[in-house]
Tab-separated table of C-alpha atoms in Angstrom:
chain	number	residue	atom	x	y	z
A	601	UNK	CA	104.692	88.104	115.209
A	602	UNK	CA	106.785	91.369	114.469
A	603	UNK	CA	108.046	91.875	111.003
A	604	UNK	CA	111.192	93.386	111.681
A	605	UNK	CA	112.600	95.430	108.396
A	606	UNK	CA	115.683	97.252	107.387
A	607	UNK	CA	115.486	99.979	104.998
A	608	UNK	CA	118.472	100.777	103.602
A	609	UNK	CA	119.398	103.719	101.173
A	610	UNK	CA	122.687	105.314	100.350
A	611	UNK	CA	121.188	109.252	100.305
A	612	UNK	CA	122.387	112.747	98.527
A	613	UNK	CA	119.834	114.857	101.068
A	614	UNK	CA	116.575	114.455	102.590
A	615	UNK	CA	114.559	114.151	99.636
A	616	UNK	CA	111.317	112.471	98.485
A	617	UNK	CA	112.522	109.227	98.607
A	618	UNK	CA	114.050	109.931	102.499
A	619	UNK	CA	110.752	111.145	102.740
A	620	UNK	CA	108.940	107.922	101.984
A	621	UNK	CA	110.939	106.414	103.982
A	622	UNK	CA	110.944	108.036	107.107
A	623	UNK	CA	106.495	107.931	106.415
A	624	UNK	CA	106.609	104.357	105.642
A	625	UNK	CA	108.768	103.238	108.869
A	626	UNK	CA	106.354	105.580	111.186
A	627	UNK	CA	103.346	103.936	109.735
A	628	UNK	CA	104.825	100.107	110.145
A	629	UNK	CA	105.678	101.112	113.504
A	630	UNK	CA	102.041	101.106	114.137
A	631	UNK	CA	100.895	98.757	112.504
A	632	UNK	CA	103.266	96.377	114.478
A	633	UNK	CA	106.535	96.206	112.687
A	634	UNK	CA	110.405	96.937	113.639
A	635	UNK	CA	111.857	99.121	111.230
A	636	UNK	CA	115.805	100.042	111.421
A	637	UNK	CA	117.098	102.704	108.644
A	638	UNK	CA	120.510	102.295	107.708
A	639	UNK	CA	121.976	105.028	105.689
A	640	UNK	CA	125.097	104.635	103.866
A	641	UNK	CA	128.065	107.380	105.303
A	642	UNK	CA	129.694	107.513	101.866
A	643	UNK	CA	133.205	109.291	102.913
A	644	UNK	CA	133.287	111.194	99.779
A	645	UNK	CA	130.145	112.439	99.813
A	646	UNK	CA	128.336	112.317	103.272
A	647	UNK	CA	124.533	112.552	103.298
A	648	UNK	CA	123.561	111.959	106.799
A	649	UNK	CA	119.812	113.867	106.783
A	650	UNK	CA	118.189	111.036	106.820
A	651	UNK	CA	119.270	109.569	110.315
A	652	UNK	CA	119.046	112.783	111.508
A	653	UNK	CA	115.850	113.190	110.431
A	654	UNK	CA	114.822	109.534	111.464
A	655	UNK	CA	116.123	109.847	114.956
A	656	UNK	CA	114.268	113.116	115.829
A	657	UNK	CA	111.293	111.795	114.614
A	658	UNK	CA	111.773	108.804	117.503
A	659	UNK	CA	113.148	106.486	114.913
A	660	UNK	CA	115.255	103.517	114.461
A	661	UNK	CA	118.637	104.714	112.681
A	662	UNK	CA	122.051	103.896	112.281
A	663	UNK	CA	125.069	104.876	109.349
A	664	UNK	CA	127.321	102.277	107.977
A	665	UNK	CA	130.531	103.686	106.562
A	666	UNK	CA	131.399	103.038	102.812
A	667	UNK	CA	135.006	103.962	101.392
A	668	UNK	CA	134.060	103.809	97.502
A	669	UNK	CA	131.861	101.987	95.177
A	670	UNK	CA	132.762	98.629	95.949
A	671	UNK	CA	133.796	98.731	99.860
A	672	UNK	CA	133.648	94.611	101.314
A	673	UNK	CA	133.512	95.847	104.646
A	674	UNK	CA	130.305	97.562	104.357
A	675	UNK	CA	129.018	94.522	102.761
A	676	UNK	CA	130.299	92.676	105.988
A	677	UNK	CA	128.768	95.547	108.308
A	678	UNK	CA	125.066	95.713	106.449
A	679	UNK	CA	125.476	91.425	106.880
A	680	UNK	CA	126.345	91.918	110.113
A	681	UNK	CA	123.476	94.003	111.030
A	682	UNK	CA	120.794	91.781	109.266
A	683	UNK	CA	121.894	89.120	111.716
A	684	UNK	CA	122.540	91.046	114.719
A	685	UNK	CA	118.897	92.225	114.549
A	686	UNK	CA	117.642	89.086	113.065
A	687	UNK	CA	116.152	91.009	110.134
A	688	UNK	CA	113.542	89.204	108.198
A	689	UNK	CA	112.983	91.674	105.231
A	690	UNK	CA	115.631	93.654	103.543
A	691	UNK	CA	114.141	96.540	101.894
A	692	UNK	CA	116.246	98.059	99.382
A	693	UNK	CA	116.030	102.177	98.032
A	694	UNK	CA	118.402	102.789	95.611
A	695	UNK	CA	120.632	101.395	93.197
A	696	UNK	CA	124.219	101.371	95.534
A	697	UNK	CA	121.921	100.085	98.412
A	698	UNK	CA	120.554	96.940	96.145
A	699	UNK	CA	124.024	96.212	94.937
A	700	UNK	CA	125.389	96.237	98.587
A	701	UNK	CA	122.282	94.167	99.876
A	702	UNK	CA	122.609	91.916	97.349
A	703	UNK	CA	125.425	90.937	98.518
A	704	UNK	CA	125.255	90.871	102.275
A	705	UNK	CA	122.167	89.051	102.251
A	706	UNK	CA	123.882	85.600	100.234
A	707	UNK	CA	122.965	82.944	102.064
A	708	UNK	CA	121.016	84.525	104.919
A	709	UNK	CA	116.734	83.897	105.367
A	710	UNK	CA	115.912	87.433	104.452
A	711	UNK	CA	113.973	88.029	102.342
A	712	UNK	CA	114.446	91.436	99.665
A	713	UNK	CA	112.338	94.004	98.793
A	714	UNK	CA	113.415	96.950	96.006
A	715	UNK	CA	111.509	100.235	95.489
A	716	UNK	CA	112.734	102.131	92.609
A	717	UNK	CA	111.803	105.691	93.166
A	718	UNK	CA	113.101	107.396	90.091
A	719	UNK	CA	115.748	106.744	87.048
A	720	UNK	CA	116.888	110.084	86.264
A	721	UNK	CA	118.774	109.421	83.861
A	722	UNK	CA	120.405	112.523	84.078
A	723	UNK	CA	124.305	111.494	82.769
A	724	UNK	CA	126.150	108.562	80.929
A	725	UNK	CA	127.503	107.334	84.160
A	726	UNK	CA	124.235	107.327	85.927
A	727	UNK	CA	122.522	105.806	82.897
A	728	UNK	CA	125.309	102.624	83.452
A	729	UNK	CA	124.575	102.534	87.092
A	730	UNK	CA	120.493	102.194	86.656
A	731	UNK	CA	121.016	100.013	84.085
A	732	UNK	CA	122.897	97.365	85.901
A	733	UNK	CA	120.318	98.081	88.464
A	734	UNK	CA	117.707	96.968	86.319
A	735	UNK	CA	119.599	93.536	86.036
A	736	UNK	CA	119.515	92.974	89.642
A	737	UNK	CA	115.874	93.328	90.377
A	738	UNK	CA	116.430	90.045	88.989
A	739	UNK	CA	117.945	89.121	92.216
A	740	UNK	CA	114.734	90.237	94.322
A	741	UNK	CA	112.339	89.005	96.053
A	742	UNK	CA	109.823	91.701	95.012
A	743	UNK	CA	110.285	94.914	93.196
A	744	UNK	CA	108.371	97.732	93.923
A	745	UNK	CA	107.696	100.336	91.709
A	746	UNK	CA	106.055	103.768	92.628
A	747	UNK	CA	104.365	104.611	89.550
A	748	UNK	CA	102.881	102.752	86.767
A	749	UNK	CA	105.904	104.812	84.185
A	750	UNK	CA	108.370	103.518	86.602
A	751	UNK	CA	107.082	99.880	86.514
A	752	UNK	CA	106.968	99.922	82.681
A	753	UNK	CA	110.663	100.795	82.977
A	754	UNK	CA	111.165	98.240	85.402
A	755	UNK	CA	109.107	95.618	83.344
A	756	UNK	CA	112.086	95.870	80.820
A	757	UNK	CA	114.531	94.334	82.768
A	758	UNK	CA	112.416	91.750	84.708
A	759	UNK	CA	112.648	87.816	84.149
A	760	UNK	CA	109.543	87.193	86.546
A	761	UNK	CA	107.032	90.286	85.459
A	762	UNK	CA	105.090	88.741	88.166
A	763	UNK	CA	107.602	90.115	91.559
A	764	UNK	CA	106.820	93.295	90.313
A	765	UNK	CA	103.694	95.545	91.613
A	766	UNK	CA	102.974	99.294	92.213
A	767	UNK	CA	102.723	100.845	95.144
A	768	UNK	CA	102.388	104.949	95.161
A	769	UNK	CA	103.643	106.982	97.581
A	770	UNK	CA	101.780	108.178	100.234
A	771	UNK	CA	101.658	110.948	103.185
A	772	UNK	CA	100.704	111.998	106.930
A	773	UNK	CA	98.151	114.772	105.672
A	774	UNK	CA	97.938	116.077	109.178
A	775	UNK	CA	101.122	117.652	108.878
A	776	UNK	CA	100.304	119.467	105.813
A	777	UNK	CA	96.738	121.032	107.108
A	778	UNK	CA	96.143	124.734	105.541
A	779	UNK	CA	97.349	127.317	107.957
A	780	UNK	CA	94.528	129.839	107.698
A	781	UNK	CA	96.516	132.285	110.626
A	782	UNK	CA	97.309	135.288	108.756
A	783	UNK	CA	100.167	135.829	111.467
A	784	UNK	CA	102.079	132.729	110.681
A	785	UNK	CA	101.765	133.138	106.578
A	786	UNK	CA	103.137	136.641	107.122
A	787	UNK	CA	105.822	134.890	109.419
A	788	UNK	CA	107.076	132.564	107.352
A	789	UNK	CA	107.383	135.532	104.258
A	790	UNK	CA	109.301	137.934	106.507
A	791	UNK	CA	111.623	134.791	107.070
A	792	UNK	CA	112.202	134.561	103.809
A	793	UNK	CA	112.707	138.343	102.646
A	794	UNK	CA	109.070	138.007	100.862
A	795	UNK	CA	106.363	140.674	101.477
A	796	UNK	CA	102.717	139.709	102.739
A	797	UNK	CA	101.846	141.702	98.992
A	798	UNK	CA	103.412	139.151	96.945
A	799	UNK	CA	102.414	136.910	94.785
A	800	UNK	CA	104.479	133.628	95.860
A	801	UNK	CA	105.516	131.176	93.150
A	802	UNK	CA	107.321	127.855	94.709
A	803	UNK	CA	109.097	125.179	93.801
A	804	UNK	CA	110.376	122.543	96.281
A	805	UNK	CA	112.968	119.861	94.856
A	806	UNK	CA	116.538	118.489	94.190
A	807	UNK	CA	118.382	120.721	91.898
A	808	UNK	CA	119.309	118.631	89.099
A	809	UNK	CA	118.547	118.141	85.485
A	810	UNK	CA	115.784	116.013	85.343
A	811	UNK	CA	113.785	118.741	87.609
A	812	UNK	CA	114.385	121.144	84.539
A	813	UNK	CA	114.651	124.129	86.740
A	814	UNK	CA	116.443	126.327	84.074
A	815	UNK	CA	112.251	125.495	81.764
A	816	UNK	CA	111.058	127.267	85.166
A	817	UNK	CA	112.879	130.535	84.948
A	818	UNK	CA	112.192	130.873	81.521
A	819	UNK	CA	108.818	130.116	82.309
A	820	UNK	CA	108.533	132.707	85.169
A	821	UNK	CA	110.262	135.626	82.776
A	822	UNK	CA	107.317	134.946	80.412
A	823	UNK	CA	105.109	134.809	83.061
A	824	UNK	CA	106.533	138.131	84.942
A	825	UNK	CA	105.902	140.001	80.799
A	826	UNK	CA	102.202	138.496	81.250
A	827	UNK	CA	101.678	140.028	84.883
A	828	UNK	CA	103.258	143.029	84.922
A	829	UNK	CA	100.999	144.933	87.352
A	830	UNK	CA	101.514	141.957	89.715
A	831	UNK	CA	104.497	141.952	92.042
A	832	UNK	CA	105.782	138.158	91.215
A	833	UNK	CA	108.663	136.064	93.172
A	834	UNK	CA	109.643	133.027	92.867
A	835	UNK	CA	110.934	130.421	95.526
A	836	UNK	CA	113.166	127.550	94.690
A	837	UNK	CA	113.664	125.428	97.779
A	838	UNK	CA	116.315	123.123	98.039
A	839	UNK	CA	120.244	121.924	96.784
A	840	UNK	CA	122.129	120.409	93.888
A	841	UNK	CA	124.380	120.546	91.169
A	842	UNK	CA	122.323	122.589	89.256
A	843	UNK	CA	122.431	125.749	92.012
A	844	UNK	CA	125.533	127.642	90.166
A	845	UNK	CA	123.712	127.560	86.728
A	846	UNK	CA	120.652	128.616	87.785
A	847	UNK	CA	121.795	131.714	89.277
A	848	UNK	CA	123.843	132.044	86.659
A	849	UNK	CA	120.866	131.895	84.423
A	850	UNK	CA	118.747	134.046	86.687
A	851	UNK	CA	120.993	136.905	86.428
A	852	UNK	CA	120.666	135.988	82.534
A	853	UNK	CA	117.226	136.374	82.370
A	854	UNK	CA	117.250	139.656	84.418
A	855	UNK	CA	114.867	138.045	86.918
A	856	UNK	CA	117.291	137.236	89.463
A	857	UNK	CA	116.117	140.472	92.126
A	858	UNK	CA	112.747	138.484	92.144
A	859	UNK	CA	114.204	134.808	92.397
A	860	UNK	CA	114.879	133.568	95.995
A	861	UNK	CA	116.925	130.243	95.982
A	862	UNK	CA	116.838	129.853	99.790
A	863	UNK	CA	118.445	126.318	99.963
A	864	UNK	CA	117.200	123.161	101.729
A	865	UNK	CA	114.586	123.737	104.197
A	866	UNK	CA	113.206	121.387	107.049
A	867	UNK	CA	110.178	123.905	107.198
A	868	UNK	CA	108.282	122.450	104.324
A	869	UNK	CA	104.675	122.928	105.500
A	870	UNK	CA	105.143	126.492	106.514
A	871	UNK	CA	107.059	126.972	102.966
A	872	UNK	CA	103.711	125.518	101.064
A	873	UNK	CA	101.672	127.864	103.654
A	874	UNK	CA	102.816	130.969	102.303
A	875	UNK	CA	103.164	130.248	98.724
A	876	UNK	CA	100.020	131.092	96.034
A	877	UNK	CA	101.050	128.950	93.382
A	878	UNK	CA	103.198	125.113	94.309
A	879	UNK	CA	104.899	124.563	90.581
A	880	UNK	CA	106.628	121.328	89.297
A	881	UNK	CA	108.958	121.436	85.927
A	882	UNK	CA	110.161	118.184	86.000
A	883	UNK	CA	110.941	116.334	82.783
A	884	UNK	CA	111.516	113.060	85.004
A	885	UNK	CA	109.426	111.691	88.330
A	886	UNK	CA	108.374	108.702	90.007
A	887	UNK	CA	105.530	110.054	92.006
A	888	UNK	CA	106.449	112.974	93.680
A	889	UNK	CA	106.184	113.450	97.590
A	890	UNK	CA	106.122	117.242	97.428
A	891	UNK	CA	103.060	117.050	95.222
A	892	UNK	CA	100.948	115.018	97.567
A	893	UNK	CA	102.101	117.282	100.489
A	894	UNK	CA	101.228	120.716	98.538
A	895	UNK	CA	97.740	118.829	97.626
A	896	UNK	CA	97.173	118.628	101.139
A	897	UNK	CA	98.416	121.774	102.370
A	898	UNK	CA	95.880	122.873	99.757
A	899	UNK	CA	98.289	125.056	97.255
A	900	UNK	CA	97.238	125.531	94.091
A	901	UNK	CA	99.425	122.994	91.361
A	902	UNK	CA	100.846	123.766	88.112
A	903	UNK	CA	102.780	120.497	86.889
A	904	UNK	CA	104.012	119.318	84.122
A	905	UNK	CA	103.286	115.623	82.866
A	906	UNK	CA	105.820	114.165	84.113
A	907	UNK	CA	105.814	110.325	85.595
A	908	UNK	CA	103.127	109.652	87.933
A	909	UNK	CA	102.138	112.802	88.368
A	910	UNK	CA	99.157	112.652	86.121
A	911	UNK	CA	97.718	109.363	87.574
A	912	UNK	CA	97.600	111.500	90.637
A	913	UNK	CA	96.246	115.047	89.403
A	914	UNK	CA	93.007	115.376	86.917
A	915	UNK	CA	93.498	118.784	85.017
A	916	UNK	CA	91.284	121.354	85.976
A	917	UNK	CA	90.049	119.316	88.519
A	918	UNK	CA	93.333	119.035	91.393
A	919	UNK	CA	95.321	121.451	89.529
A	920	UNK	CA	96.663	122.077	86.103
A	921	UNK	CA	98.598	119.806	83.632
A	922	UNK	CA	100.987	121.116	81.251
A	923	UNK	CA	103.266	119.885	78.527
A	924	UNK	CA	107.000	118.479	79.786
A	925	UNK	CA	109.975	121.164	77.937
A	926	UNK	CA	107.430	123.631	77.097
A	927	UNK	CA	108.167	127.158	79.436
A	928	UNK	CA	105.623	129.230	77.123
A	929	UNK	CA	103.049	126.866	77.850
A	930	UNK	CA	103.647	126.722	81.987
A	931	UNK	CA	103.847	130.676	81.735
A	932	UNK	CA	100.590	130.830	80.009
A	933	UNK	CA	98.469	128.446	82.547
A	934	UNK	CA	100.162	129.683	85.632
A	935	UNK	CA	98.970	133.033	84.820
A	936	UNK	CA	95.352	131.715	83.968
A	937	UNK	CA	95.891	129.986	87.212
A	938	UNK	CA	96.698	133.392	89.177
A	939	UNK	CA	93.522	135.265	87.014
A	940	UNK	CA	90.966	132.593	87.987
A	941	UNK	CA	90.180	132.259	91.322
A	942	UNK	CA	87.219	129.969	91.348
A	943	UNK	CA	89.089	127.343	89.862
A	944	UNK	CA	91.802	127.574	92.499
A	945	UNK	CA	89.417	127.295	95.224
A	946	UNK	CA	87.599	124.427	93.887
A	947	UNK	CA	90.757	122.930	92.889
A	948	UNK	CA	92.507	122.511	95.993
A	949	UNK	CA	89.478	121.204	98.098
A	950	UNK	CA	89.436	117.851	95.957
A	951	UNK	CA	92.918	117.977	95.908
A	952	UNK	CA	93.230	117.581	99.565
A	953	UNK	CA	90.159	114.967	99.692
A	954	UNK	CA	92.132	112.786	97.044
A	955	UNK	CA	95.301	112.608	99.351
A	956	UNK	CA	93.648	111.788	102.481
A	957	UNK	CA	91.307	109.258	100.537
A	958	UNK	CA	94.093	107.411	98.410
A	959	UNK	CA	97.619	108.842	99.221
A	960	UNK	CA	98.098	108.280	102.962
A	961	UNK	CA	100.814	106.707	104.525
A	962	UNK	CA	98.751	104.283	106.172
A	963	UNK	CA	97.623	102.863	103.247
A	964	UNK	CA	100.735	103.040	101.775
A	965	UNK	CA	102.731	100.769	104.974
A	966	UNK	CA	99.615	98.102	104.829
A	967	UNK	CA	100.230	97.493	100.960
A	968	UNK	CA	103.758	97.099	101.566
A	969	UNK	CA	103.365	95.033	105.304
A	970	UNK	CA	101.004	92.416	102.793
A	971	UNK	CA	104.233	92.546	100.613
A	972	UNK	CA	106.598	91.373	103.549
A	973	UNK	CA	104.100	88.964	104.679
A	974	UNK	CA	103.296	87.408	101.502
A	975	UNK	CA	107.047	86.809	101.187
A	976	UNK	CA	107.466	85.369	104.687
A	977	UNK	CA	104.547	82.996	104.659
A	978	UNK	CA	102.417	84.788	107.164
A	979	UNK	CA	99.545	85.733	105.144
C-alpha cells in the first residue's frame, strides 16, 4: 500500500530546509510513496521557490494562499486538500505550517509528523513564535528533530519524550561529484567576475543573524592581513535581511572590492566547484544541508561549532572546527587551512566517503517511511 504524504511548509526562499524537502519527497517517491508539497503563498511575503523548484524537479506541488497569521480559509483549504487526496500522513516543516495543520487535521485519520529544522532565535517576536511551537509538538504524532542540539531543545517542551527521535539530514551525492574540468571551474569564475588566480573563499546561506555573517568579514579582513601575497575573495551566496548591513560593513572594513555578494543562486554545485575554501559562521544550525553538499563536492570546510555540525565533521579529519563568535580564531585556521595542503587533500576524501556512507537521502526517506508506517500500523 502507498503512503501518501503532504509536506507542508510556509517558506522565506529555497533554503536548507526546502532543500530537505524537495530530497526527502524524491527519495519516498522511490521507495513507493505519494508525496504532495504544499507551500504556503503568504500575500505579504510570497516565497514560492519551493514549488518552483519541486515542479521542475517532476514533483508533486501546489500553493495555498494565506492572508495573515491566522487566515480560517487556509485552514479550510490545507483540510480540504488532506481529504481530497486522502492523505494519510501530515508532515509538518515549520512553526506557521504546524499551527495551520494542527488545525485542519481535527478530526480527520491523519496522522502528524513535525521536523524542526532550526530555532533561530534571532528576535523577540520569533522567540514567541518557536516557543508556542514548542507547546504544540505536544499535539503530534511524532516530532522529528534533525540534530541531537535540536532534540535537546525540543525535549524541553515535550510531555511524551518518547514521540520524539532524530533523524539528520541527508543528500543525493551524485549531484555534488567534484568537477575536475578545468574549463567548467574557470566557467563558473568568469560568471562570477572571479579570476582562475584566485583564491575563492565561499559561503552559501540565508542572510540573517544567526548565520553571523558580519564574524565572517571580520574574519576574512584578518585573514586578507595574514595572506597578503595571496589574492583573496570572498563569495557570499544567497538573500536576507542582513544584505544592507553587510555591505554596509564591507565597505567598513575596506574589504568590500574583494567581497562578492552575488545573491541567491540555483547553481549550487558549480558555486562549491570553483571555490578553495566552503566556510560556515553560524552561531545557530540544525544540521546544515550546504555542509553535507560541500563534503561531497569535496571543498575543503572551515565551520564553526555550531548545532549538528560537529556530530557530522571530526576536526582535522573532514575539515576544521572552530570556536562559535570568535573571527580571530576562523582567520587563523582558514589560513592554516590555505598553507597546508596535505591536510586538505586528505580531508575532503573522507569527507565525501562519510556523506555517501551516512548522509544520503535514501537513508534519510527510509528512517522517516518507518516513521509513517509505525504510525499507521503497517510495520
Amino acid at each position: 500500500m502507498s503512503e501518501k504524504i503532504l509536506h507542508l511548509r510556509s517558506s522565506g526562499g529555497l533554503y536548507g530546509a526546502e532543500q530537505v524537502i524537495l530530497n526527502l519527497s524524491s527519495e519516498l517517491n522511490t521507495l513507493g510513496c505519494t508525496n504532495l508539497i504544499v507551500c504556503f503563498n503568504n500575500i505579504g511575503n510570497p516565497h514560492l521557490e519551493l514549488v518552483e523548484a519541486a515542479r521542475a524537479a517532476n514533483l508533486s506541488a501546489i500553493t495555498v494562499e494565506c492572508r495573515g497569521s491566522f487566515d480560517r480559509q487556509t485552514v479550510t483549504n490545507i483540510r480540504s486538500l488532506l481529504e481530497r487526496h486522502e492523505i494519510d500522513v501530515l508532515h509538518c516543516h515549520d512553526y506557521k505550517a504546524r499551527a495551520f495543520g494542527l488545525l485542519a487535521v481535527r478530526g480527520l485519520a491523519v496522522k502528524t509528523v513535525a521536523t524542526n529544522h532550526l530555532w533561530t532565535r534571532a528576535n523577540p517576536r520569533l522567540w514567541l513564535y518557536e516557543t508556542i511551537d514548542g507547546v504544540l509538538f505536544n499535539g503530534f504524532d511524532q516530532v522529528v528533530a534533525v540534530s541531537e542540539p535540536i532534540a535537546r531543545e525540543c525535549r524541553v517542551f515535550m510531555l511524551r519524550k518518547d514521540r520524539l527521535s532524530c533523524i539528520p539530514n541527508g543528500i543525493d551525492s551524485r549531484r555534488f561529484t567534484p568537477d575536475d574540468r578545468a574549463g567548467e571551474r574557470r566557467a563558473t569564475r568568469a560568471r562570477l567576475g572571479l579570476n582562475h588566480s584566485d583564491v575563492v573563499i565561499g559561503n552559501i546561506a540565508r542572510l540573517s543573524i544567526e548565520k553571523d555573517h558580519a564574524g565572517l568579514l571580520r574574519a576574512f579582513k584578518i585573514l586578507i592581513g595574514l595572506s597578503k601575497d595571496r589574492p583573496l575573495k570572498l563569495v557570499v551566496a544567497g538573500d536576507g535581511p542582513e544584505r544592507p548591513g553587510l555591505l554596509d560593513l564591507a565597505r567598513q572594513l575596506g574589504i568590500d572590492q574583494q567581497c562578492l555578494f552575488v545573491g541567491v543562486r540555483t547553481d549550487v554545485p558549480q558555486i562549491l566547484n570553483c571555490l578553495d575554501i566552503y566556510v560556515q559562521s553560524s552561531r545557530r544550525e540544525g544540521l546544515p544541508i550546504i555542509i553535507l553538499e560541500a563534503m561531497a563536492a569535496q571543498v575543503p570546510i572551515v565551520s564553526t561549532k555550531a548545532g549538528g555540525i560537529p556530530n557530522v565533521i571530526t576536526d582535522h579529519q573532514h575539515g576544521r572546527l572552530v570556536e562559535i563568535g570568535d573571527p580571530d580564531q576562523l582567520a587563523a585556521v582558514l589560513n592554516d587551512v590555505l598553507t597546508n595542503a596535505d591536510e586538505r587533500q586528505r580531508s575532503v576524501v573522507q569527507a565525501r566517503q562519510l556523506v555517501e556512507r551516512q548522509y544520503s537521502g535514501r537513508l534519510m526517506a527510509t528512517r522517516y517511511l518507518d516513521i509513517y508506517r509505525q504510525l499507521l500500523g503497517r510495520r
